[in-house]
């Protein structure tokens, strides 16, 4: 660890601020503010264009995981057919739909075989997804160790198994938001050039959600200031959720006249 890195800032707290440019109006170019000008000035340095078919696979991985950020992390608990428990983080993760309630996770293949998580979910059809908060990120991170098949990551992490109500794999008690999932569909992904299997995409049907009461605001939403969820950036970097800001989503019916007036004569440059 580099000596010049400051310690973790534990007094940092999530807050809502105004958006970056509260005066922005329909059709306004970003170069109309000094910050926008500075942003676009960087473009004068030109572009690196990557042909994915020709790029080295590891470099492509590094570039994609640093550009597609921040990513939520699914902390997945699963069980093998013979009953070996498994716990591992996956940041190629997202919500797919709320109706039905589906989530996706993608497991790239290990060196010789499917990762245990993918093999377990294919075999036993259920898992839990637990969201990681700052207080237990080290315990969660350690479960990404490439432990041999048959070794459970639970004791290494010292995290607590909490019995699920619907599926066999436990949920993580330290997580303030957990989902009990049944396998909805698994999709095998192959390299189109070689035909070799590379990745398994898992769609999970969320059957039960467990959310800690103390995380909820008065509207029943999870409050980011209390939740302190951890995201994944590039390389081995994690992110915290810092300032948030709210922007209303414009409704055409209400805004049409203002929008049309604002962009009149501006054209589609
Ligand atoms: C924060 C984080 C996110 C990760 N995301 C993924 C991912 O989305 N897909 C993947 O295949 N591996 C991912 N990994 C690596 C797996 O966690 C790692 O390969 C783990 O050993 C897999 O465990 P398993 O073989 O027990 O399933 C990630 C690792 C970390 C630390």
PDB file of C-alpha atoms and ligand atoms in Angstrom:
ATOM      1  CA  UNK A   1       0.000   0.000   0.000  1.00  0.00           C
ATOM      2  CA  UNK A   2       1.486   3.373  -0.973  1.00  0.00           C
ATOM      3  CA  UNK A   3       2.595   5.377   2.066  1.00  0.00           C
ATOM      4  CA  UNK A   4       1.193   8.621   0.646  1.00  0.00           C
ATOM      5  CA  UNK A   5      -2.424   7.375   0.540  1.00  0.00           C
ATOM      6  CA  UNK A   6      -4.509   9.091   3.231  1.00  0.00           C
ATOM      7  CA  UNK A   7      -6.428   6.910   5.712  1.00  0.00           C
ATOM      8  CA  UNK A   8     -10.060   6.043   5.127  1.00  0.00           C
ATOM      9  CA  UNK A   9     -12.192   9.107   5.743  1.00  0.00           C
ATOM     10  CA  UNK A  10     -14.707   7.892   8.311  1.00  0.00           C
ATOM     11  CA  UNK A  11     -16.215  11.332   8.880  1.00  0.00           C
ATOM     12  CA  UNK A  12     -17.302  11.532   5.229  1.00  0.00           C
ATOM     13  CA  UNK A  13     -21.085  11.422   4.987  1.00  0.00           C
ATOM     14  CA  UNK A  14     -23.475  11.245   2.083  1.00  0.00           C
ATOM     15  CA  UNK A  15     -25.432  14.447   1.393  1.00  0.00           C
ATOM     16  CA  UNK A  16     -27.658  15.838  -1.300  1.00  0.00           C
ATOM     17  CA  UNK A  17     -26.347  18.941  -3.063  1.00  0.00           C
ATOM     18  CA  UNK A  18     -27.571  21.050  -5.960  1.00  0.00           C
ATOM     19  CA  UNK A  19     -26.820  19.599  -9.425  1.00  0.00           C
ATOM     20  CA  UNK A  20     -23.620  20.711 -11.205  1.00  0.00           C
ATOM     21  CA  UNK A  21     -25.385  23.339 -13.319  1.00  0.00           C
ATOM     22  CA  UNK A  22     -28.761  24.231 -11.823  1.00  0.00           C
ATOM     23  CA  UNK A  23     -29.171  27.085 -14.346  1.00  0.00           C
ATOM     24  CA  UNK A  24     -28.989  24.726 -17.341  1.00  0.00           C
ATOM     25  CA  UNK A  25     -31.810  25.276 -19.840  1.00  0.00           C
ATOM     26  CA  UNK A  26     -33.087  23.183 -22.754  1.00  0.00           C
ATOM     27  CA  UNK A  27     -30.728  23.174 -25.737  1.00  0.00           C
ATOM     28  CA  UNK A  28     -27.840  24.778 -23.810  1.00  0.00           C
ATOM     29  CA  UNK A  29     -24.404  23.578 -24.955  1.00  0.00           C
ATOM     30  CA  UNK A  30     -22.071  22.408 -22.214  1.00  0.00           C
ATOM     31  CA  UNK A  31     -19.397  24.849 -23.432  1.00  0.00           C
ATOM     32  CA  UNK A  32     -21.548  27.690 -22.122  1.00  0.00           C
ATOM     33  CA  UNK A  33     -20.074  27.169 -18.619  1.00  0.00           C
ATOM     34  CA  UNK A  34     -16.372  27.277 -17.637  1.00  0.00           C
ATOM     35  CA  UNK A  35     -16.594  23.711 -16.286  1.00  0.00           C
ATOM     36  CA  UNK A  36     -18.122  22.493 -19.549  1.00  0.00           C
ATOM     37  CA  UNK A  37     -15.437  24.338 -21.548  1.00  0.00           C
ATOM     38  CA  UNK A  38     -12.705  22.660 -19.491  1.00  0.00           C
ATOM     39  CA  UNK A  39     -14.327  19.250 -20.036  1.00  0.00           C
ATOM     40  CA  UNK A  40     -14.453  19.672 -23.814  1.00  0.00           C
ATOM     41  CA  UNK A  41     -10.896  21.083 -23.956  1.00  0.00           C
ATOM     42  CA  UNK A  42      -9.631  17.632 -22.985  1.00  0.00           C
ATOM     43  CA  UNK A  43     -11.024  16.276 -26.220  1.00  0.00           C
ATOM     44  CA  UNK A  44      -8.314  18.193 -28.139  1.00  0.00           C
ATOM     45  CA  UNK A  45      -5.918  15.426 -27.109  1.00  0.00           C
ATOM     46  CA  UNK A  46      -7.779  13.121 -29.486  1.00  0.00           C
ATOM     47  CA  UNK A  47      -9.123   9.601 -29.056  1.00  0.00           C
ATOM     48  CA  UNK A  48      -7.745   6.106 -28.646  1.00  0.00           C
ATOM     49  CA  UNK A  49      -9.928   3.756 -30.665  1.00  0.00           C
ATOM     50  CA  UNK A  50      -9.826   0.137 -29.593  1.00  0.00           C
ATOM     51  CA  UNK A  51     -10.687  -2.655 -31.990  1.00  0.00           C
ATOM     52  CA  UNK A  52     -11.956  -5.259 -29.542  1.00  0.00           C
ATOM     53  CA  UNK A  53     -11.219  -8.128 -31.928  1.00  0.00           C
ATOM     54  CA  UNK A  54      -7.517  -7.186 -31.988  1.00  0.00           C
ATOM     55  CA  UNK A  55      -6.993  -5.988 -28.411  1.00  0.00           C
ATOM     56  CA  UNK A  56      -5.197  -8.154 -25.868  1.00  0.00           C
ATOM     57  CA  UNK A  57      -7.896  -9.816 -23.733  1.00  0.00           C
ATOM     58  CA  UNK A  58      -6.507  -8.672 -20.378  1.00  0.00           C
ATOM     59  CA  UNK A  59      -6.096  -5.075 -21.579  1.00  0.00           C
ATOM     60  CA  UNK A  60      -9.658  -5.152 -22.884  1.00  0.00           C
ATOM     61  CA  UNK A  61     -10.849  -6.394 -19.484  1.00  0.00           C
ATOM     62  CA  UNK A  62      -8.932  -3.612 -17.700  1.00  0.00           C
ATOM     63  CA  UNK A  63     -10.263  -0.931 -20.037  1.00  0.00           C
ATOM     64  CA  UNK A  64     -13.866  -2.106 -19.827  1.00  0.00           C
ATOM     65  CA  UNK A  65     -13.945  -2.497 -16.059  1.00  0.00           C
ATOM     66  CA  UNK A  66     -12.441   0.983 -15.624  1.00  0.00           C
ATOM     67  CA  UNK A  67     -14.770   2.656 -18.141  1.00  0.00           C
ATOM     68  CA  UNK A  68     -18.038   0.988 -17.189  1.00  0.00           C
ATOM     69  CA  UNK A  69     -18.232   2.449 -13.693  1.00  0.00           C
ATOM     70  CA  UNK A  70     -19.298   2.581 -10.973  1.00  0.00           C
ATOM     71  CA  UNK A  71     -20.757  -0.913 -10.839  1.00  0.00           C
ATOM     72  CA  UNK A  72     -22.967  -2.322  -8.113  1.00  0.00           C
ATOM     73  CA  UNK A  73     -21.665  -5.525  -6.542  1.00  0.00           C
ATOM     74  CA  UNK A  74     -23.627  -8.726  -5.971  1.00  0.00           C
ATOM     75  CA  UNK A  75     -22.224 -10.611  -3.021  1.00  0.00           C
ATOM     76  CA  UNK A  76     -23.446 -14.074  -3.957  1.00  0.00           C
ATOM     77  CA  UNK A  77     -24.017 -16.993  -1.599  1.00  0.00           C
ATOM     78  CA  UNK A  78     -24.618 -20.379  -3.227  1.00  0.00           C
ATOM     79  CA  UNK A  79     -24.365 -24.110  -2.435  1.00  0.00           C
ATOM     80  CA  UNK A  80     -22.993 -26.987  -4.491  1.00  0.00           C
ATOM     81  CA  UNK A  81     -24.903 -30.199  -5.118  1.00  0.00           C
ATOM     82  CA  UNK A  82     -22.800 -31.907  -2.427  1.00  0.00           C
ATOM     83  CA  UNK A  83     -23.582 -29.120   0.076  1.00  0.00           C
ATOM     84  CA  UNK A  84     -20.368 -27.027  -0.044  1.00  0.00           C
ATOM     85  CA  UNK A  85     -21.195 -23.394   0.644  1.00  0.00           C
ATOM     86  CA  UNK A  86     -19.746 -20.585  -1.441  1.00  0.00           C
ATOM     87  CA  UNK A  87     -19.523 -16.816  -1.181  1.00  0.00           C
ATOM     88  CA  UNK A  88     -18.075 -14.451  -3.824  1.00  0.00           C
ATOM     89  CA  UNK A  89     -18.484 -10.893  -5.173  1.00  0.00           C
ATOM     90  CA  UNK A  90     -19.604 -10.129  -8.754  1.00  0.00           C
ATOM     91  CA  UNK A  91     -19.752  -6.622 -10.205  1.00  0.00           C
ATOM     92  CA  UNK A  92     -21.089  -7.579 -13.627  1.00  0.00           C
ATOM     93  CA  UNK A  93     -24.391  -7.289 -11.867  1.00  0.00           C
ATOM     94  CA  UNK A  94     -27.556  -5.327 -12.224  1.00  0.00           C
ATOM     95  CA  UNK A  95     -31.308  -5.207 -11.873  1.00  0.00           C
ATOM     96  CA  UNK A  96     -32.992  -6.473 -15.042  1.00  0.00           C
ATOM     97  CA  UNK A  97     -36.652  -5.742 -14.303  1.00  0.00           C
ATOM     98  CA  UNK A  98     -39.028  -5.281 -11.398  1.00  0.00           C
ATOM     99  CA  UNK A  99     -41.871  -7.149 -13.055  1.00  0.00           C
ATOM    100  CA  UNK A 100     -40.902  -9.901 -12.725  1.00  0.00           C
ATOM    101  CA  UNK A 101     -38.220  -8.912 -10.220  1.00  0.00           C
ATOM    102  CA  UNK A 102     -35.029 -10.094 -11.936  1.00  0.00           C
ATOM    103  CA  UNK A 103     -31.324  -9.505 -11.426  1.00  0.00           C
ATOM    104  CA  UNK A 104     -28.385 -10.512 -13.632  1.00  0.00           C
ATOM    105  CA  UNK A 105     -24.894 -11.604 -12.705  1.00  0.00           C
ATOM    106  CA  UNK A 106     -22.145 -12.716 -15.068  1.00  0.00           C
ATOM    107  CA  UNK A 107     -19.418 -15.185 -14.135  1.00  0.00           C
ATOM    108  CA  UNK A 108     -16.457 -15.456 -16.456  1.00  0.00           C
ATOM    109  CA  UNK A 109     -15.020 -18.976 -16.612  1.00  0.00           C
ATOM    110  CA  UNK A 110     -12.178 -19.884 -14.269  1.00  0.00           C
ATOM    111  CA  UNK A 111      -8.922 -21.221 -15.772  1.00  0.00           C
ATOM    112  CA  UNK A 112     -10.134 -24.811 -16.166  1.00  0.00           C
ATOM    113  CA  UNK A 113     -13.809 -24.809 -15.258  1.00  0.00           C
ATOM    114  CA  UNK A 114     -16.844 -22.709 -14.397  1.00  0.00           C
ATOM    115  CA  UNK A 115     -16.442 -20.588 -11.281  1.00  0.00           C
ATOM    116  CA  UNK A 116     -18.053 -22.304  -8.297  1.00  0.00           C
ATOM    117  CA  UNK A 117     -20.832 -19.709  -8.168  1.00  0.00           C
ATOM    118  CA  UNK A 118     -21.919 -20.409 -11.773  1.00  0.00           C
ATOM    119  CA  UNK A 119     -21.606 -24.186 -11.349  1.00  0.00           C
ATOM    120  CA  UNK A 120     -23.550 -24.115  -8.067  1.00  0.00           C
ATOM    121  CA  UNK A 121     -26.392 -21.966  -9.380  1.00  0.00           C
ATOM    122  CA  UNK A 122     -26.719 -24.105 -12.510  1.00  0.00           C
ATOM    123  CA  UNK A 123     -26.808 -27.247 -10.382  1.00  0.00           C
ATOM    124  CA  UNK A 124     -28.924 -26.207  -7.396  1.00  0.00           C
ATOM    125  CA  UNK A 125     -30.961 -23.357  -8.985  1.00  0.00           C
ATOM    126  CA  UNK A 126     -30.901 -20.886  -6.126  1.00  0.00           C
ATOM    127  CA  UNK A 127     -28.678 -18.254  -4.503  1.00  0.00           C
ATOM    128  CA  UNK A 128     -28.773 -15.077  -2.465  1.00  0.00           C
ATOM    129  CA  UNK A 129     -27.466 -11.667  -3.524  1.00  0.00           C
ATOM    130  CA  UNK A 130     -26.306  -9.440  -0.703  1.00  0.00           C
ATOM    131  CA  UNK A 131     -25.343  -5.788  -1.087  1.00  0.00           C
ATOM    132  CA  UNK A 132     -22.028  -4.789   0.471  1.00  0.00           C
ATOM    133  CA  UNK A 133     -21.768  -1.772   2.770  1.00  0.00           C
ATOM    134  CA  UNK A 134     -18.542  -0.045   3.856  1.00  0.00           C
ATOM    135  CA  UNK A 135     -18.330  -1.609   7.366  1.00  0.00           C
ATOM    136  CA  UNK A 136     -17.659  -5.100   5.953  1.00  0.00           C
ATOM    137  CA  UNK A 137     -15.919  -4.480   2.606  1.00  0.00           C
ATOM    138  CA  UNK A 138     -12.659  -6.169   3.672  1.00  0.00           C
ATOM    139  CA  UNK A 139     -14.542  -9.300   4.768  1.00  0.00           C
ATOM    140  CA  UNK A 140     -16.416  -9.329   1.465  1.00  0.00           C
ATOM    141  CA  UNK A 141     -13.361  -8.655  -0.696  1.00  0.00           C
ATOM    142  CA  UNK A 142     -11.447 -11.601   0.784  1.00  0.00           C
ATOM    143  CA  UNK A 143     -14.081 -14.018  -0.546  1.00  0.00           C
ATOM    144  CA  UNK A 144     -12.822 -13.338  -4.096  1.00  0.00           C
ATOM    145  CA  UNK A 145      -9.833 -15.554  -3.228  1.00  0.00           C
ATOM    146  CA  UNK A 146      -9.379 -18.319  -5.804  1.00  0.00           C
ATOM    147  CA  UNK A 147     -10.064 -21.022  -3.249  1.00  0.00           C
ATOM    148  CA  UNK A 148     -10.083 -24.588  -4.583  1.00  0.00           C
ATOM    149  CA  UNK A 149     -13.397 -26.348  -5.118  1.00  0.00           C
ATOM    150  CA  UNK A 150     -14.643 -27.688  -1.786  1.00  0.00           C
ATOM    151  CA  UNK A 151     -13.306 -24.758   0.278  1.00  0.00           C
ATOM    152  CA  UNK A 152     -15.926 -22.401   1.709  1.00  0.00           C
ATOM    153  CA  UNK A 153     -15.119 -18.692   1.847  1.00  0.00           C
ATOM    154  CA  UNK A 154     -17.505 -18.131   4.799  1.00  0.00           C
ATOM    155  CA  UNK A 155     -15.028 -18.919   7.622  1.00  0.00           C
ATOM    156  CA  UNK A 156     -12.263 -16.921   5.909  1.00  0.00           C
ATOM    157  CA  UNK A 157     -14.509 -13.841   5.872  1.00  0.00           C
ATOM    158  CA  UNK A 158     -15.975 -14.462   9.364  1.00  0.00           C
ATOM    159  CA  UNK A 159     -19.276 -13.142   8.026  1.00  0.00           C
ATOM    160  CA  UNK A 160     -22.456 -14.523   9.546  1.00  0.00           C
ATOM    161  CA  UNK A 161     -24.808 -16.964   7.844  1.00  0.00           C
ATOM    162  CA  UNK A 162     -28.452 -16.072   8.315  1.00  0.00           C
ATOM    163  CA  UNK A 163     -30.954 -18.757   7.260  1.00  0.00           C
ATOM    164  CA  UNK A 164     -32.941 -17.830   4.172  1.00  0.00           C
ATOM    165  CA  UNK A 165     -36.706 -18.339   4.287  1.00  0.00           C
ATOM    166  CA  UNK A 166     -37.164 -19.690   0.743  1.00  0.00           C
ATOM    167  CA  UNK A 167     -33.837 -20.838  -0.718  1.00  0.00           C
ATOM    168  CA  UNK A 168     -31.151 -23.150   0.652  1.00  0.00           C
ATOM    169  CA  UNK A 169     -28.116 -20.815   0.508  1.00  0.00           C
ATOM    170  CA  UNK A 170     -27.793 -18.516   3.516  1.00  0.00           C
ATOM    171  CA  UNK A 171     -27.890 -14.760   3.256  1.00  0.00           C
ATOM    172  CA  UNK A 172     -25.176 -12.571   4.773  1.00  0.00           C
ATOM    173  CA  UNK A 173     -26.427 -11.179   8.093  1.00  0.00           C
ATOM    174  CA  UNK A 174     -24.066  -8.176   7.933  1.00  0.00           C
ATOM    175  CA  UNK A 175     -25.690  -7.067   4.656  1.00  0.00           C
ATOM    176  CA  UNK A 176     -28.541  -4.576   5.118  1.00  0.00           C
ATOM    177  CA  UNK A 177     -30.188  -5.561   1.813  1.00  0.00           C
ATOM    178  CA  UNK A 178     -30.359  -9.189   0.643  1.00  0.00           C
ATOM    179  CA  UNK A 179     -32.351 -10.974  -2.029  1.00  0.00           C
ATOM    180  CA  UNK A 180     -33.314 -14.635  -2.113  1.00  0.00           C
ATOM    181  CA  UNK A 181     -33.220 -15.707  -5.764  1.00  0.00           C
ATOM    182  CA  UNK A 182     -34.239 -18.683  -7.841  1.00  0.00           C
ATOM    183  CA  UNK A 183     -32.488 -19.371 -11.141  1.00  0.00           C
ATOM    184  CA  UNK A 184     -34.733 -17.864 -13.847  1.00  0.00           C
ATOM    185  CA  UNK A 185     -32.445 -18.585 -16.784  1.00  0.00           C
ATOM    186  CA  UNK A 186     -28.773 -19.236 -17.390  1.00  0.00           C
ATOM    187  CA  UNK A 187     -27.210 -18.148 -20.650  1.00  0.00           C
ATOM    188  CA  UNK A 188     -23.955 -19.650 -21.866  1.00  0.00           C
ATOM    189  CA  UNK A 189     -21.829 -17.075 -23.648  1.00  0.00           C
ATOM    190  CA  UNK A 190     -19.225 -18.173 -26.197  1.00  0.00           C
ATOM    191  CA  UNK A 191     -16.551 -16.231 -28.078  1.00  0.00           C
ATOM    192  CA  UNK A 192     -18.076 -15.804 -31.576  1.00  0.00           C
ATOM    193  CA  UNK A 193     -14.639 -16.229 -33.203  1.00  0.00           C
ATOM    194  CA  UNK A 194     -13.523 -19.438 -31.455  1.00  0.00           C
ATOM    195  CA  UNK A 195     -16.831 -20.795 -30.204  1.00  0.00           C
ATOM    196  CA  UNK A 196     -15.216 -21.380 -26.802  1.00  0.00           C
ATOM    197  CA  UNK A 197     -17.391 -20.960 -23.715  1.00  0.00           C
ATOM    198  CA  UNK A 198     -16.219 -17.888 -21.765  1.00  0.00           C
ATOM    199  CA  UNK A 199     -18.983 -16.675 -19.491  1.00  0.00           C
ATOM    200  CA  UNK A 200     -22.223 -17.681 -17.805  1.00  0.00           C
ATOM    201  CA  UNK A 201     -24.970 -15.116 -17.433  1.00  0.00           C
ATOM    202  CA  UNK A 202     -27.353 -15.878 -14.603  1.00  0.00           C
ATOM    203  CA  UNK A 203     -30.791 -14.326 -14.421  1.00  0.00           C
ATOM    204  CA  UNK A 204     -32.163 -14.584 -10.915  1.00  0.00           C
ATOM    205  CA  UNK A 205     -35.822 -14.320  -9.952  1.00  0.00           C
ATOM    206  CA  UNK A 206     -35.944 -12.384  -6.686  1.00  0.00           C
ATOM    207  CA  UNK A 207     -38.420 -14.184  -4.432  1.00  0.00           C
ATOM    208  CA  UNK A 208     -37.782 -12.370  -1.129  1.00  0.00           C
ATOM    209  CA  UNK A 209     -36.012  -9.153  -0.182  1.00  0.00           C
ATOM    210  CA  UNK A 210     -34.687  -8.582   3.333  1.00  0.00           C
ATOM    211  CA  UNK A 211     -33.990  -4.947   4.117  1.00  0.00           C
ATOM    212  CA  UNK A 212     -33.004  -3.583   7.503  1.00  0.00           C
ATOM    213  CA  UNK A 213     -35.613  -1.262   8.987  1.00  0.00           C
ATOM    214  CA  UNK A 214     -32.984   1.258  10.060  1.00  0.00           C
ATOM    215  CA  UNK A 215     -31.949   1.772   6.402  1.00  0.00           C
ATOM    216  CA  UNK A 216     -35.365   2.947   5.237  1.00  0.00           C
ATOM    217  CA  UNK A 217     -36.450   6.565   4.904  1.00  0.00           C
ATOM    218  CA  UNK A 218     -39.987   7.763   5.555  1.00  0.00           C
ATOM    219  CA  UNK A 219     -41.016   6.847   1.963  1.00  0.00           C
ATOM    220  CA  UNK A 220     -39.780   3.275   2.333  1.00  0.00           C
ATOM    221  CA  UNK A 221     -36.721   3.819   0.109  1.00  0.00           C
ATOM    222  CA  UNK A 222     -33.228   2.736   1.104  1.00  0.00           C
ATOM    223  CA  UNK A 223     -31.414   5.830   2.362  1.00  0.00           C
ATOM    224  CA  UNK A 224     -27.898   6.000   0.809  1.00  0.00           C
ATOM    225  CA  UNK A 225     -26.566   7.981   3.783  1.00  0.00           C
ATOM    226  CA  UNK A 226     -27.304   5.029   6.065  1.00  0.00           C
ATOM    227  CA  UNK A 227     -26.735   2.225   3.544  1.00  0.00           C
ATOM    228  CA  UNK A 228     -23.193   3.288   2.525  1.00  0.00           C
ATOM    229  CA  UNK A 229     -23.097   0.832  -0.413  1.00  0.00           C
ATOM    230  CA  UNK A 230     -19.753   0.020  -2.016  1.00  0.00           C
ATOM    231  CA  UNK A 231     -19.271   0.024  -5.792  1.00  0.00           C
ATOM    232  CA  UNK A 232     -16.553  -1.325  -8.037  1.00  0.00           C
ATOM    233  CA  UNK A 233     -14.360   0.816 -10.262  1.00  0.00           C
ATOM    234  CA  UNK A 234     -11.440  -0.301 -12.459  1.00  0.00           C
ATOM    235  CA  UNK A 235      -8.549  -2.518 -11.403  1.00  0.00           C
ATOM    236  CA  UNK A 236      -8.861  -3.221  -7.647  1.00  0.00           C
ATOM    237  CA  UNK A 237     -10.508   0.103  -6.773  1.00  0.00           C
ATOM    238  CA  UNK A 238     -13.782   0.364  -4.871  1.00  0.00           C
ATOM    239  CA  UNK A 239     -15.961   3.460  -4.694  1.00  0.00           C
ATOM    240  CA  UNK A 240     -18.115   5.033  -2.032  1.00  0.00           C
ATOM    241  CA  UNK A 241     -21.336   6.868  -2.700  1.00  0.00           C
ATOM    242  CA  UNK A 242     -20.545  10.548  -2.165  1.00  0.00           C
ATOM    243  CA  UNK A 243     -22.725  13.549  -2.801  1.00  0.00           C
ATOM    244  CA  UNK A 244     -25.997  12.942  -4.577  1.00  0.00           C
ATOM    245  CA  UNK A 245     -28.154  15.470  -6.392  1.00  0.00           C
ATOM    246  CA  UNK A 246     -31.715  15.349  -7.621  1.00  0.00           C
ATOM    247  CA  UNK A 247     -32.888  16.300 -11.117  1.00  0.00           C
ATOM    248  CA  UNK A 248     -36.523  16.203 -12.117  1.00  0.00           C
ATOM    249  CA  UNK A 249     -37.378  14.127 -15.157  1.00  0.00           C
ATOM    250  CA  UNK A 250     -39.059  16.485 -17.631  1.00  0.00           C
ATOM    251  CA  UNK A 251     -42.570  15.603 -18.810  1.00  0.00           C
ATOM    252  CA  UNK A 252     -43.144  16.420 -22.474  1.00  0.00           C
ATOM    253  CA  UNK A 253     -46.782  17.344 -21.907  1.00  0.00           C
ATOM    254  CA  UNK A 254     -45.748  20.032 -19.419  1.00  0.00           C
ATOM    255  CA  UNK A 255     -42.509  21.189 -21.012  1.00  0.00           C
ATOM    256  CA  UNK A 256     -43.188  20.997 -24.770  1.00  0.00           C
ATOM    257  CA  UNK A 257     -43.668  24.722 -25.307  1.00  0.00           C
ATOM    258  CA  UNK A 258     -40.584  25.721 -23.286  1.00  0.00           C
ATOM    259  CA  UNK A 259     -38.454  23.068 -25.013  1.00  0.00           C
ATOM    260  CA  UNK A 260     -39.569  24.054 -28.516  1.00  0.00           C
ATOM    261  CA  UNK A 261     -38.985  27.739 -27.836  1.00  0.00           C
ATOM    262  CA  UNK A 262     -35.528  27.064 -26.362  1.00  0.00           C
ATOM    263  CA  UNK A 263     -34.251  25.008 -29.288  1.00  0.00           C
ATOM    264  CA  UNK A 264     -35.885  27.100 -32.027  1.00  0.00           C
ATOM    265  CA  UNK A 265     -33.287  28.041 -34.601  1.00  0.00           C
ATOM    266  CA  UNK A 266     -30.519  26.089 -32.884  1.00  0.00           C
ATOM    267  CA  UNK A 267     -30.743  23.213 -35.373  1.00  0.00           C
ATOM    268  CA  UNK A 268     -29.262  19.765 -34.777  1.00  0.00           C
ATOM    269  CA  UNK A 269     -25.543  20.647 -34.929  1.00  0.00           C
TER     270      UNK A 269
HETATM  271  C1  LIG B   1     -15.428  -6.652  -6.264  1.00  0.00           C
HETATM  272  C2  LIG B   1     -15.235  -7.833  -7.152  1.00  0.00           C
HETATM  273  C3  LIG B   1     -16.072  -8.006  -8.231  1.00  0.00           C
HETATM  274  C4  LIG B   1     -15.951  -9.125  -9.046  1.00  0.00           C
HETATM  275  N1  LIG B   1     -16.793  -9.269 -10.108  1.00  0.00           N
HETATM  276  C5  LIG B   1     -16.728 -10.377 -10.864  1.00  0.00           C
HETATM  277  C6  LIG B   1     -17.648 -10.572 -11.929  1.00  0.00           C
HETATM  278  O1  LIG B   1     -18.551  -9.768 -12.169  1.00  0.00           O
HETATM  279  N2  LIG B   1     -17.537 -11.730 -12.657  1.00  0.00           N
HETATM  280  C7  LIG B   1     -16.591 -12.658 -12.388  1.00  0.00           C
HETATM  281  O2  LIG B   1     -16.542 -13.676 -13.080  1.00  0.00           O
HETATM  282  N3  LIG B   1     -15.700 -12.506 -11.385  1.00  0.00           N
HETATM  283  C8  LIG B   1     -15.768 -11.394 -10.613  1.00  0.00           C
HETATM  284  N4  LIG B   1     -14.897 -11.240  -9.572  1.00  0.00           N
HETATM  285  C9  LIG B   1     -13.963 -12.322  -9.248  1.00  0.00           C
HETATM  286  C10 LIG B   1     -14.662 -13.413  -8.422  1.00  0.00           C
HETATM  287  O3  LIG B   1     -15.175 -12.892  -7.207  1.00  0.00           O
HETATM  288  C11 LIG B   1     -13.635 -14.511  -8.094  1.00  0.00           C
HETATM  289  O4  LIG B   1     -13.226 -15.120  -9.304  1.00  0.00           O
HETATM  290  C12 LIG B   1     -14.138 -15.548  -7.135  1.00  0.00           C
HETATM  291  O5  LIG B   1     -13.053 -16.349  -6.745  1.00  0.00           O
HETATM  292  C13 LIG B   1     -15.196 -16.434  -7.754  1.00  0.00           C
HETATM  293  O6  LIG B   1     -15.579 -17.324  -6.762  1.00  0.00           O
HETATM  294  P1  LIG B   1     -16.168 -18.761  -7.000  1.00  0.00           P
HETATM  295  O7  LIG B   1     -15.238 -19.526  -7.930  1.00  0.00           O
HETATM  296  O8  LIG B   1     -16.205 -19.273  -5.623  1.00  0.00           O
HETATM  297  O9  LIG B   1     -17.521 -18.574  -7.605  1.00  0.00           O
HETATM  298  C14 LIG B   1     -14.948 -10.100  -8.772  1.00  0.00           C
HETATM  299  C15 LIG B   1     -14.076  -9.903  -7.692  1.00  0.00           C
HETATM  300  C16 LIG B   1     -14.209  -8.779  -6.894  1.00  0.00           C
HETATM  301  C17 LIG B   1     -13.278  -8.600  -5.743  1.00  0.00           C
END
